[in-house]
Every structure is written in structure tokens, then in C-alpha cells.
mmCIF file of C-alpha atoms and ligand atoms in Angstrom:
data_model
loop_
_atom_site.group_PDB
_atom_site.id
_atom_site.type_symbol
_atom_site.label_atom_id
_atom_site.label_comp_id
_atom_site.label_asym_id
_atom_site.label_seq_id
_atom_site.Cartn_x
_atom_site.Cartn_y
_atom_site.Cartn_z
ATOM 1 C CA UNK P 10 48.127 82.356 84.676
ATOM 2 C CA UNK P 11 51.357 83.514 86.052
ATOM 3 C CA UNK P 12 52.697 82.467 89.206
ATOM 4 C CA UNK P 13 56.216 82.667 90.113
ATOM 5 C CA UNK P 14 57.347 79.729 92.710
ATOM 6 C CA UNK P 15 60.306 80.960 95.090
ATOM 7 C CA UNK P 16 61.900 77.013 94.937
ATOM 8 C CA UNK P 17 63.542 78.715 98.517
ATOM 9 C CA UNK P 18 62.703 75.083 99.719
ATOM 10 C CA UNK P 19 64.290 73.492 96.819
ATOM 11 C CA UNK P 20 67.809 75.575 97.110
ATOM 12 C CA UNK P 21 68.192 75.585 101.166
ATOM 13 C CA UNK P 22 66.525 71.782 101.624
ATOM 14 C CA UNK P 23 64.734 74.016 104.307
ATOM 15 C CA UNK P 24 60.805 72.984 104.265
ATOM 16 C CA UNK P 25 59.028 75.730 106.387
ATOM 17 C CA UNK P 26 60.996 78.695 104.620
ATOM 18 C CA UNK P 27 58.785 78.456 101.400
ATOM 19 C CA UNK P 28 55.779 80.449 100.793
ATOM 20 C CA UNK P 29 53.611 79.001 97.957
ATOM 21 C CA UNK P 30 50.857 80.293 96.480
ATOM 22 C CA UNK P 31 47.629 78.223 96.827
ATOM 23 C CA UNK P 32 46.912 76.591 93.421
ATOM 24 C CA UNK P 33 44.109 77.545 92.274
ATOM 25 C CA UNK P 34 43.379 74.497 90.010
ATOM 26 C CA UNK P 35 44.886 70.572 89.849
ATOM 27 C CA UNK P 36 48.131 70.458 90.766
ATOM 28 C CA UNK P 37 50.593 68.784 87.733
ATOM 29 C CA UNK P 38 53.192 65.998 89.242
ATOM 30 C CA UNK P 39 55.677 66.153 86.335
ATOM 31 C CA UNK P 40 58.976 64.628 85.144
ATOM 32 C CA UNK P 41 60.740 66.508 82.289
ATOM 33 C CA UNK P 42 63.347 63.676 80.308
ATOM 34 C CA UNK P 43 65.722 63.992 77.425
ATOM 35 C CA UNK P 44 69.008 64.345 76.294
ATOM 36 C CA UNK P 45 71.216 67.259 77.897
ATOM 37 C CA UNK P 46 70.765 70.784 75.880
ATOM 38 C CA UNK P 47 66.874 69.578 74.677
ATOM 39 C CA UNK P 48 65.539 72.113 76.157
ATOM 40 C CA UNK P 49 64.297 70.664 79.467
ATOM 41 C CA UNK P 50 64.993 73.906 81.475
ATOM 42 C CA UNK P 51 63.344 76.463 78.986
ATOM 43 C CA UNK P 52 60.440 74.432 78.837
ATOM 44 C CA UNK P 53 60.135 74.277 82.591
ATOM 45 C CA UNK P 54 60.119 77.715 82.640
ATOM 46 C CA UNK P 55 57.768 77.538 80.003
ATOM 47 C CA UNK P 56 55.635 75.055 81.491
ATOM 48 C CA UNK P 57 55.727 76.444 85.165
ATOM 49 C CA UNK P 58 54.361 79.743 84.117
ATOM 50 C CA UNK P 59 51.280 78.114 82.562
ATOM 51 C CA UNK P 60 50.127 75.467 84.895
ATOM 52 C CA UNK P 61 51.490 77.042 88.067
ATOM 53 C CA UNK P 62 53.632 74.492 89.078
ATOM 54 C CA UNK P 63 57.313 73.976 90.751
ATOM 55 C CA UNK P 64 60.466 74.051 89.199
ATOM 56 C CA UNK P 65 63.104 70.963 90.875
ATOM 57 C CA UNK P 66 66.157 70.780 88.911
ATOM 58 C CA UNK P 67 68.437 68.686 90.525
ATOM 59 C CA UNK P 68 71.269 70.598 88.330
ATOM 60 C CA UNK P 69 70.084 73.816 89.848
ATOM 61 C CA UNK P 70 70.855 72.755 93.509
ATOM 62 C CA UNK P 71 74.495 71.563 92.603
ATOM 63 C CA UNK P 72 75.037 74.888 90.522
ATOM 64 C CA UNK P 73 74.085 77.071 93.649
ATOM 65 C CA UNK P 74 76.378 74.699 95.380
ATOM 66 C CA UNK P 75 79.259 75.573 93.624
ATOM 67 C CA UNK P 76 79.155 79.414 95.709
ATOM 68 C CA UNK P 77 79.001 77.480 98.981
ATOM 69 C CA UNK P 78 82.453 78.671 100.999
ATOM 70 C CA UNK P 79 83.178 75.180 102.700
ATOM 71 C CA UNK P 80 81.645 72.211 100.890
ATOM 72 C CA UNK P 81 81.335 68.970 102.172
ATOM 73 C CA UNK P 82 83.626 66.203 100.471
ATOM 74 C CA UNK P 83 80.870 64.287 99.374
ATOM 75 C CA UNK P 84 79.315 67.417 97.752
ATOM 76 C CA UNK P 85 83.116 68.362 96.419
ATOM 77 C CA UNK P 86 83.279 64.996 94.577
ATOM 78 C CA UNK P 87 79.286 65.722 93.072
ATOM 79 C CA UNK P 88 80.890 69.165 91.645
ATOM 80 C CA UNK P 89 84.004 67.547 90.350
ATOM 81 C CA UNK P 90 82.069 64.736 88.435
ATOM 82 C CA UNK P 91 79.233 67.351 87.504
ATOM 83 C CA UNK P 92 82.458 70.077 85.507
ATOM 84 C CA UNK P 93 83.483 66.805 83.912
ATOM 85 C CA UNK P 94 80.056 66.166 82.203
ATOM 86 C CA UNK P 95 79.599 62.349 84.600
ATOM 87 C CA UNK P 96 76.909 61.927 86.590
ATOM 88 C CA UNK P 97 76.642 62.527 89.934
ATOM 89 C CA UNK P 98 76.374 59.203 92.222
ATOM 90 C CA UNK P 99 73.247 57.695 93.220
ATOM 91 C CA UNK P 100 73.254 57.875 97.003
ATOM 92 C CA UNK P 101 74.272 61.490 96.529
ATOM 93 C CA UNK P 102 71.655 62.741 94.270
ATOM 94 C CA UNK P 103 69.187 60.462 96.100
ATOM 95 C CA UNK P 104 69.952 62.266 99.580
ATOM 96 C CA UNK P 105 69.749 65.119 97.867
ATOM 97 C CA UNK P 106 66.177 64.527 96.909
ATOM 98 C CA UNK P 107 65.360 62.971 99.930
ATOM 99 C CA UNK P 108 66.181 66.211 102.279
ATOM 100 C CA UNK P 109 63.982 68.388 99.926
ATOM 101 C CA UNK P 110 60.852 65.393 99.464
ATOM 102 C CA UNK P 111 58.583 67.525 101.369
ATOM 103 C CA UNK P 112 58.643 69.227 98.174
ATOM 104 C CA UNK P 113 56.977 66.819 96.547
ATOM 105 C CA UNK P 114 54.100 67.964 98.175
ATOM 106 C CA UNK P 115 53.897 71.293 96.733
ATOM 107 C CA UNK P 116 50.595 72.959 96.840
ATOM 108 C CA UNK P 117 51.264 74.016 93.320
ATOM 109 C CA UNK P 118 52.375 70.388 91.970
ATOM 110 C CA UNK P 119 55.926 69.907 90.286
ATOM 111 C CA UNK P 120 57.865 69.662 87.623
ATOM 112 C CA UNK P 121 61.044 67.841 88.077
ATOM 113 C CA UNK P 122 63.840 68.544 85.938
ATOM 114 C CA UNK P 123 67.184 66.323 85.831
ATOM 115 C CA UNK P 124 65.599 64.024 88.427
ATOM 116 C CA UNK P 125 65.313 60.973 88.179
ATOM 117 C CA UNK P 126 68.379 59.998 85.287
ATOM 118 C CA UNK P 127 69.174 56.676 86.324
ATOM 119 C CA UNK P 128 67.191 53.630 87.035
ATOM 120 C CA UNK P 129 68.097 53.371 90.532
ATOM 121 C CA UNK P 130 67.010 57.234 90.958
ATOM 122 C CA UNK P 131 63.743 56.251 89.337
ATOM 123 C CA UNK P 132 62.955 53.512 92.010
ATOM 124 C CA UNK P 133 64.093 55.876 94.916
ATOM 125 C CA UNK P 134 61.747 58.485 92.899
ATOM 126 C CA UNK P 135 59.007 55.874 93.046
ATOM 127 C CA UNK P 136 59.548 54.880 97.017
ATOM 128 C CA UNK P 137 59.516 58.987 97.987
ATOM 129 C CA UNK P 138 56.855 59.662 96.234
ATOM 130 C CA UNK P 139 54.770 56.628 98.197
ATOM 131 C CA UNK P 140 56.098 58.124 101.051
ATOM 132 C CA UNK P 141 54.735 61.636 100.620
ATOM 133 C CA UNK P 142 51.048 60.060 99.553
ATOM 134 C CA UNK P 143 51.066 61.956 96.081
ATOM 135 C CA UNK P 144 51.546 60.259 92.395
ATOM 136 C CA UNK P 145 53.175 61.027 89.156
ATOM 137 C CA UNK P 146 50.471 62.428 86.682
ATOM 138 C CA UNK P 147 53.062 62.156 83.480
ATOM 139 C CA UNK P 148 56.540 62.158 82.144
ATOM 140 C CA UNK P 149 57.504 64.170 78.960
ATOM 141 C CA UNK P 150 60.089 62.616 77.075
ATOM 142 C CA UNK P 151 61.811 65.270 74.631
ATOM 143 C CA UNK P 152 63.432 64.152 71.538
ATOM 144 C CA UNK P 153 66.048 66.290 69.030
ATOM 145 C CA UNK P 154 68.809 64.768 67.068
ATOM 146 C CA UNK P 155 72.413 65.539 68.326
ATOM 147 C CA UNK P 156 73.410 68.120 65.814
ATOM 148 C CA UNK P 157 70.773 70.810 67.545
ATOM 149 C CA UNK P 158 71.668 69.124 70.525
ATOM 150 C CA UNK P 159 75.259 70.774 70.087
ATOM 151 C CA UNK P 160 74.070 73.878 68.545
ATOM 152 C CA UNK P 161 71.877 74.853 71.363
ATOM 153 C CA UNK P 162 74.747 73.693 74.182
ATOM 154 C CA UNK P 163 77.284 75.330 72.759
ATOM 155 C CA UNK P 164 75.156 78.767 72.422
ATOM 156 C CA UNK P 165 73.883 78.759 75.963
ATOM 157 C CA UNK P 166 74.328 81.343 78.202
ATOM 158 C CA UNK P 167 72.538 81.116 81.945
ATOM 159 C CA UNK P 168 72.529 83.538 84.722
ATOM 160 C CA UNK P 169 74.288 82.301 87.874
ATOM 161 C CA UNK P 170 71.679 84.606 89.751
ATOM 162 C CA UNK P 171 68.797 84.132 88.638
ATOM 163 C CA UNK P 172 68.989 80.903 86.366
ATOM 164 C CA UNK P 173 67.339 82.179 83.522
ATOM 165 C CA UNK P 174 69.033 80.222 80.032
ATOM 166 C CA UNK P 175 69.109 82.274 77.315
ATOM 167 C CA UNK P 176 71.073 81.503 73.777
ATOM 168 C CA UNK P 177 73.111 83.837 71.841
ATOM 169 C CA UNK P 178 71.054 82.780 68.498
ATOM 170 C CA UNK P 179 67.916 81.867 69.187
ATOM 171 C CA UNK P 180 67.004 83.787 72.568
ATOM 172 C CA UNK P 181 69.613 86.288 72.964
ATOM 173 C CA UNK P 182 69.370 88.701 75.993
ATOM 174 C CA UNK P 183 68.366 92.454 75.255
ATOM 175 C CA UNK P 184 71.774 93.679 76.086
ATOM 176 C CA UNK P 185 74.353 91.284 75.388
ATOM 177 C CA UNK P 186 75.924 89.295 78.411
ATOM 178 C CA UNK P 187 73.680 90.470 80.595
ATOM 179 C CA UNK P 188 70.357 88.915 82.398
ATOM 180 C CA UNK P 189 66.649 90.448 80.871
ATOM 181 C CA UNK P 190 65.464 89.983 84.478
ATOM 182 C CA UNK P 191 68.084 90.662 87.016
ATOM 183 C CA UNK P 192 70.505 92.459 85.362
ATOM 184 C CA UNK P 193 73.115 89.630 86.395
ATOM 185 C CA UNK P 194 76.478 88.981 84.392
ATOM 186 C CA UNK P 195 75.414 86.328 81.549
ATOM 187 C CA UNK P 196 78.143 82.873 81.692
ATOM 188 C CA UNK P 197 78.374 79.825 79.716
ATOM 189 C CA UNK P 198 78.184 76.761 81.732
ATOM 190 C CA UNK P 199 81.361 74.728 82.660
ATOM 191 C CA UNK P 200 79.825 71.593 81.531
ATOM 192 C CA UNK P 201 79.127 73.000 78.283
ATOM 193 C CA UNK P 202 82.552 72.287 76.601
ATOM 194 C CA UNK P 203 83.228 70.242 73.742
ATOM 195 C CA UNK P 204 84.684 67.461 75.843
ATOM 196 C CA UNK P 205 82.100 67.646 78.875
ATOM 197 C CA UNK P 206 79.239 67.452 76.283
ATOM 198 C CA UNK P 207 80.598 64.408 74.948
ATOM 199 C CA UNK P 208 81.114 62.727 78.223
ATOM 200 C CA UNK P 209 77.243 63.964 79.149
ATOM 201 C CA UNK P 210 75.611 62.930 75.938
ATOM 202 C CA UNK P 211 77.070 59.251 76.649
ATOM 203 C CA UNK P 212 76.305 59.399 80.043
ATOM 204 C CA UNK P 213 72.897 60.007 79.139
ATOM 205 C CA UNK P 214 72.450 57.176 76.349
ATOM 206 C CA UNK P 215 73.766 54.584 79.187
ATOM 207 C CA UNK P 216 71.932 55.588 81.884
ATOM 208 C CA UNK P 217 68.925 58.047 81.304
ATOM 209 C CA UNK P 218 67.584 56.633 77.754
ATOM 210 C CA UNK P 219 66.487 53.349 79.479
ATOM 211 C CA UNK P 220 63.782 55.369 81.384
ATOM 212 C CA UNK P 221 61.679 56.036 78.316
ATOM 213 C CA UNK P 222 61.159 52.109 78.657
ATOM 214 C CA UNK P 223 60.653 52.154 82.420
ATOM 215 C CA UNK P 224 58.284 55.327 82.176
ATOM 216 C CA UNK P 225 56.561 53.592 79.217
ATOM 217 C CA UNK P 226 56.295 50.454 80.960
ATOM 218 C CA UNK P 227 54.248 52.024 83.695
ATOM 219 C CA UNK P 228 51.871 54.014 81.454
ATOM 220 C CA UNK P 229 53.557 57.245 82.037
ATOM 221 C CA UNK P 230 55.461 58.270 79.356
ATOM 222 C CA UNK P 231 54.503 60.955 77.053
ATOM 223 C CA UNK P 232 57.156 61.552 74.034
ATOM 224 C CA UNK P 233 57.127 65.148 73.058
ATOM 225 C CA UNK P 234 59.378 65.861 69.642
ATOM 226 C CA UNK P 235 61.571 68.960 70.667
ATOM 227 C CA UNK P 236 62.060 70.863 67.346
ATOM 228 C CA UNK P 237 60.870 74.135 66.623
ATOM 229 C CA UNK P 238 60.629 77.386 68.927
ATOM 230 C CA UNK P 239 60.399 76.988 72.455
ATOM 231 C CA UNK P 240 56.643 77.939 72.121
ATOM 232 C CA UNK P 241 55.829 75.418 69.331
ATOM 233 C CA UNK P 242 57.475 73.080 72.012
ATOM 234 C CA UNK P 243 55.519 74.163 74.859
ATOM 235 C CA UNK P 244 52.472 73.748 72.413
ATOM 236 C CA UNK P 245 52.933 70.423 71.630
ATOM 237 C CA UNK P 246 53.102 69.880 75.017
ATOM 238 C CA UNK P 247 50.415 71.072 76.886
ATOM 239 C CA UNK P 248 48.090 68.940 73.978
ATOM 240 C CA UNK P 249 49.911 65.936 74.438
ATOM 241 C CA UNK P 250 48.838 67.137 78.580
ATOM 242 C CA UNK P 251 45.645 67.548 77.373
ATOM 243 C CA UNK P 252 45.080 64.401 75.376
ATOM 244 C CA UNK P 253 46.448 62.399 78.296
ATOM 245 C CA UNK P 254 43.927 64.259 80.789
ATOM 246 C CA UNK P 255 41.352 64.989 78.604
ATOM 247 C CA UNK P 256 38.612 67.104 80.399
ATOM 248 C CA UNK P 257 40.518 68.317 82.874
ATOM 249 C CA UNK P 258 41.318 71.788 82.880
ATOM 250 C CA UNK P 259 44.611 73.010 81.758
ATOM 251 C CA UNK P 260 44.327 76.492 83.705
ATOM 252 C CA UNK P 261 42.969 78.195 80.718
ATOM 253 C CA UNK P 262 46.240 77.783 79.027
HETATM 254 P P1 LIG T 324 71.335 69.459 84.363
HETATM 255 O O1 LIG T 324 71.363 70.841 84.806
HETATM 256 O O2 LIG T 324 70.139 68.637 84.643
HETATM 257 O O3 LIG T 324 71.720 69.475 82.841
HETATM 258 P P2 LIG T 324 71.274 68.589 81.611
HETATM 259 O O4 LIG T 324 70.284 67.508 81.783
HETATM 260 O O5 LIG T 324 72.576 68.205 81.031
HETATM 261 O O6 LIG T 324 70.435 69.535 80.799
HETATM 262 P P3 LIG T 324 70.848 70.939 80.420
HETATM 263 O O7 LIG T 324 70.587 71.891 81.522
HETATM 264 O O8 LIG T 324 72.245 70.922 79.840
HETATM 265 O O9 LIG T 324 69.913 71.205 79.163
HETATM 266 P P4 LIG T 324 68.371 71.449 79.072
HETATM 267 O O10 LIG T 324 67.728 70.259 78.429
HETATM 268 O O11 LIG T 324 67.791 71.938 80.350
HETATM 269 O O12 LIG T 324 68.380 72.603 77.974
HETATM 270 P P5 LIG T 324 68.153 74.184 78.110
HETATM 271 O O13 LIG T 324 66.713 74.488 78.343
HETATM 272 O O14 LIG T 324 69.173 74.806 79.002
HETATM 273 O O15 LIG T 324 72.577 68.629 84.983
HETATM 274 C C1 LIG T 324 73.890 69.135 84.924
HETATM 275 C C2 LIG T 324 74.833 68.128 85.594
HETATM 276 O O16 LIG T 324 74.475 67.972 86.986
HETATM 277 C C3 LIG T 324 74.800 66.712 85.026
HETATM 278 O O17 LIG T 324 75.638 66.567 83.895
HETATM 279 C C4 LIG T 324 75.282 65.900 86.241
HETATM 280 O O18 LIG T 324 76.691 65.988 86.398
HETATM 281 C C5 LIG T 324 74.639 66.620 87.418
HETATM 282 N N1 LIG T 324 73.314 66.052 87.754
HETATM 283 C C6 LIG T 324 72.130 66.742 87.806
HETATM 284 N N2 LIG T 324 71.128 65.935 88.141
HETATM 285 C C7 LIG T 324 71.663 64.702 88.300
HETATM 286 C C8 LIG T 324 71.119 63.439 88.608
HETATM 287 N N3 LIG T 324 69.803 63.276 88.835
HETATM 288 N N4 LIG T 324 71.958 62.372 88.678
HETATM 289 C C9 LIG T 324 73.277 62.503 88.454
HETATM 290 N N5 LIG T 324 73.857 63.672 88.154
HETATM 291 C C10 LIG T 324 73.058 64.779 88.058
HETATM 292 O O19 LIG T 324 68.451 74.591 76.582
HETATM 293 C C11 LIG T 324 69.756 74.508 76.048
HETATM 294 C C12 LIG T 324 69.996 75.749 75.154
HETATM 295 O O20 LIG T 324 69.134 75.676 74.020
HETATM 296 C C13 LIG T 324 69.702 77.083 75.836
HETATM 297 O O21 LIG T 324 70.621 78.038 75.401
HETATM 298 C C14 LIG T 324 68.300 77.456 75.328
HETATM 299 O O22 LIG T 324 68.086 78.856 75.283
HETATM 300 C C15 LIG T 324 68.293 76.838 73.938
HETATM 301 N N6 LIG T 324 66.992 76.368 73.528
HETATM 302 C C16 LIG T 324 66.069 75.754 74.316
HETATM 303 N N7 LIG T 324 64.988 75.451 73.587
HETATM 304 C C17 LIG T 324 65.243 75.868 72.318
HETATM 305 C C18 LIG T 324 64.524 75.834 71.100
HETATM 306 N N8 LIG T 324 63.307 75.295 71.045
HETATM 307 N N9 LIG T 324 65.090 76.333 69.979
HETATM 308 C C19 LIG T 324 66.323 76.868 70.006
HETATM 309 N N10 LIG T 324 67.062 76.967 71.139
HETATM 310 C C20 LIG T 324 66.528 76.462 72.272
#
């Protein structure tokens, strides 16, 4: 199975503009967690082109931000605390989410990606998803020690066009610098410098590693160990899926 979600809802916060396929098979209400660099955005890739479902990185949406001409000053300050490697505030991120809940809903289930990372994002995550009558199936909690936590960072290279994230080692374009799928100009994240990734990895030890208990707590957590190839990864995912929601259907994947 291959379908390719246009996220147009996602991006623009605009509801009616997207145009989702019909899934054609349970829909997956996923959170991706872990550590910054894990891998959380290759294996949603990974993971959307198997079971069909939505891509909602919250990072995403404050990336594409960063071309808007006249941003507001609330979105300013996100951008300036994003470049430094902090987190963006609470009431920010959670507006953020709230304008685009209806996506929540998606026909083809989700996969959020960056969302929630504190614990006040996880109750707001908790009250939206009351509020649009739909329940989270699982959260996958990735794990990789810090030293190829800093190898894959530091090797990243994304596409401001099309997002794909590639890495100059381990999944390096065809031509170099420049996007397999849209031919865009390959860059390496802002965020991605020594200092930034220090400031993120602590960020994400105070606030985002105290989820695993809150997830776990609830029944929902689902630790996935992160080394290998991005398929080994994607592997050991889908079975740890499958384990949890053993016979259902994984959409023949
Ligand atoms: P966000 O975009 O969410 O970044 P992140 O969580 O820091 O995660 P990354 O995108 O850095 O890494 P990833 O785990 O997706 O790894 P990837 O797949 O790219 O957030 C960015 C910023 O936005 C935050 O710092 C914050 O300021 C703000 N923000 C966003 N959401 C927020 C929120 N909810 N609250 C507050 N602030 C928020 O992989 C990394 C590299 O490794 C790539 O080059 C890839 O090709 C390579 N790679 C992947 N898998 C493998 C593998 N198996 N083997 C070898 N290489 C691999």
C-alpha cells in the first residue's frame, strides 16, 4: 500500500482544502516519541507509506513558517526559540494544534510527530482528542544512545520543499545536495548545530522523557529500540503494532 497524504490541512490550518483518500482499512491514531535526531521523521515516512496514515509534525508547520513574509510576534518568538534548539511555549504549540484538530479526524488515521513533548501538551492532546470523538491506538517510544544521536543530526540534510530528510552517510541523495523527489536544493537544518543540539537534547530529557511514564501509565506506550537501518526500524515496529493489535490487519504490510 502506497498512499501519499497532501497534509494541505496540516500546513494552511485550513480544514476543507484537504483531499484524503478513503482508507481502505483501520485507521492508525499514532504518536511517534524520542529524543531529537532518532529518527522520528524517517520513520513517519516510513510508517505512513505502509499503513496509509497522516503525517503531523508539529516541526514541519513552524519550518514552513519560517517563508511566511509577515509573521505574527507570537509566531516570531516560536521561530526564535525553535533556531536556538528550546522549545516552543505551550499555549503556542497548543493553538497550533488546536486550529488544525479537525485533523485528528483524518479518514486515513495519524501519525503525530513532535506533538505532544511536554506534559501539559499531552493533557491538551488528551482533551482534543475527546473533543473530536476519536482515541489514541498507541505511542512508539524510540530509543538510541546519544553518540548516534549526534552522528545522524549532524549528517542530516532535509529539503525545505518537499521535507524529505536524507543523510550524507547513511541515505545520501542520488546527486549530492539535491532532493531524489523534487529536485529541490538539499540544507542542513538551523537547529542542527553543535550548540542547538545540546540545548534540544536537554530540553528533551526535562520535558519530553517524562511522557514514556505518562504514556506507560495509561497503557499506551510501546518502546521501539531505534538501531539499525531505517527498515530494520520500521520492522520492529510494525510487530511491536502487530503484537499490540494482534488480529487486526496491518494492510498487508
Ligand atoms: P522537530 O522537527 O520535531 O525536531 P526533533 O524532535 O528535534 O526531531 P528531529 O526532526 O530533529 O529528528 P527526528 O527524530 O525526526 O530524526 P530524522 O528522521 O530527521 O522539532 C524542531 C523544533 O521545533 C524543536 O526543537 C522545537 O523548537 C520546535 N517544536 C516542534 N514541536 C514542538 C512542540 N510540540 N513543543 C515545543 N516545541 C516544538 O533523522 C535524523 C537523521 O538521521 C536524518 O539525517 C536521517 O536520514 C538519519 N536517520 C534516520 N534513521 C536512521 C537510521 N536508522 N540509521 C541511520 N541514519 C538514520
Amino acid at each position: 500500500m502506497n498512499v501519499q497524504r497532501n497534509r494541505v490541512s496540516w500546513f494552511s490550518g485550513v480544514e476543507s482544502r484537504c483531499e484524503q483518500p478513503t482508507a481502505p482499512h483501520r485507521a492508525y491514531r499514532l504518536v511517534l516519541l524520542g529524543p531529537p535526531g532518532v529518527g522520528k521523521g524517517t520513520q513517519a515516512e516510513l510508517l505512513c507509506e505502509t499503513l496509509g496514515t497522516c503525517h503531523l509534525s508539529t516541526g514541519d508547520i513552524f519550518r514552513a513558517a519560517q517563508c511566511e513574509q509577515q509573521p505574527s510576534p507570537a509566531l516570531q518568538r516560536a521561530l526564535e526559540a525553535m533556531r536556538r534548539g528550546e522549545l516552543v511555549s505551550d499555549d503556542v504549540v497548543v493553538s497550533i494544534v488546536r486550529e488544525r484538530a479537525g485533523c485528528l479526524r483524518c479518514r486515513g488515521g495519524f501519525l503525530l510527530d513532535g506533538f505532544p513533548r511536554t506534559r501539559a501538551q499531552a493533557e491538551a492532546l488528551d482533551v482534543l482528542l475527546g473533543e473530536q470523538g476519536v482515541t489514541l491506538d498507541a505511542v512508539l517510544s524510540y530509543e538510541l544512545p546519544l553518540e548516534e544521536i549526534v552522528v545522524r543530526l549532524s549528517g542530516r540534510r532535509t529539503c525545505p520543499e518537499c521535507k524529505a530528510v536524507y543523510h550524507t552517510q547513511t541515505r545520501p541523495p542520488r546527486a549530492e545536495g539535491v532532493c531524489d523527489q523534487c529536485g529541490g536544493k538539499l540544507m542542513q537544518r538551523e537547529d542542527d548545530r553543535p550548540e542547538s543540539i545540546r540545548i534540544r537534547m536537554r530540553a528533551y530529557e526535562e520535558s519530553t522523557r517524562p511522557l514514556t511514564d505518562y504514556y506507560e501509565s495509561g497503557g499506551n506506550l510501546v518502546p521501539v529500540r531505534a538501531s539499525g537501518t531505517p527498515e530494520e526500524i520500521l520492522a520492529r515496529s510494525l510487530d511491536s503494532l502487530r503484537e499490540r493489535f494482534a488480529g487486526i490487519g496491518l494492510n498487508g504490510a
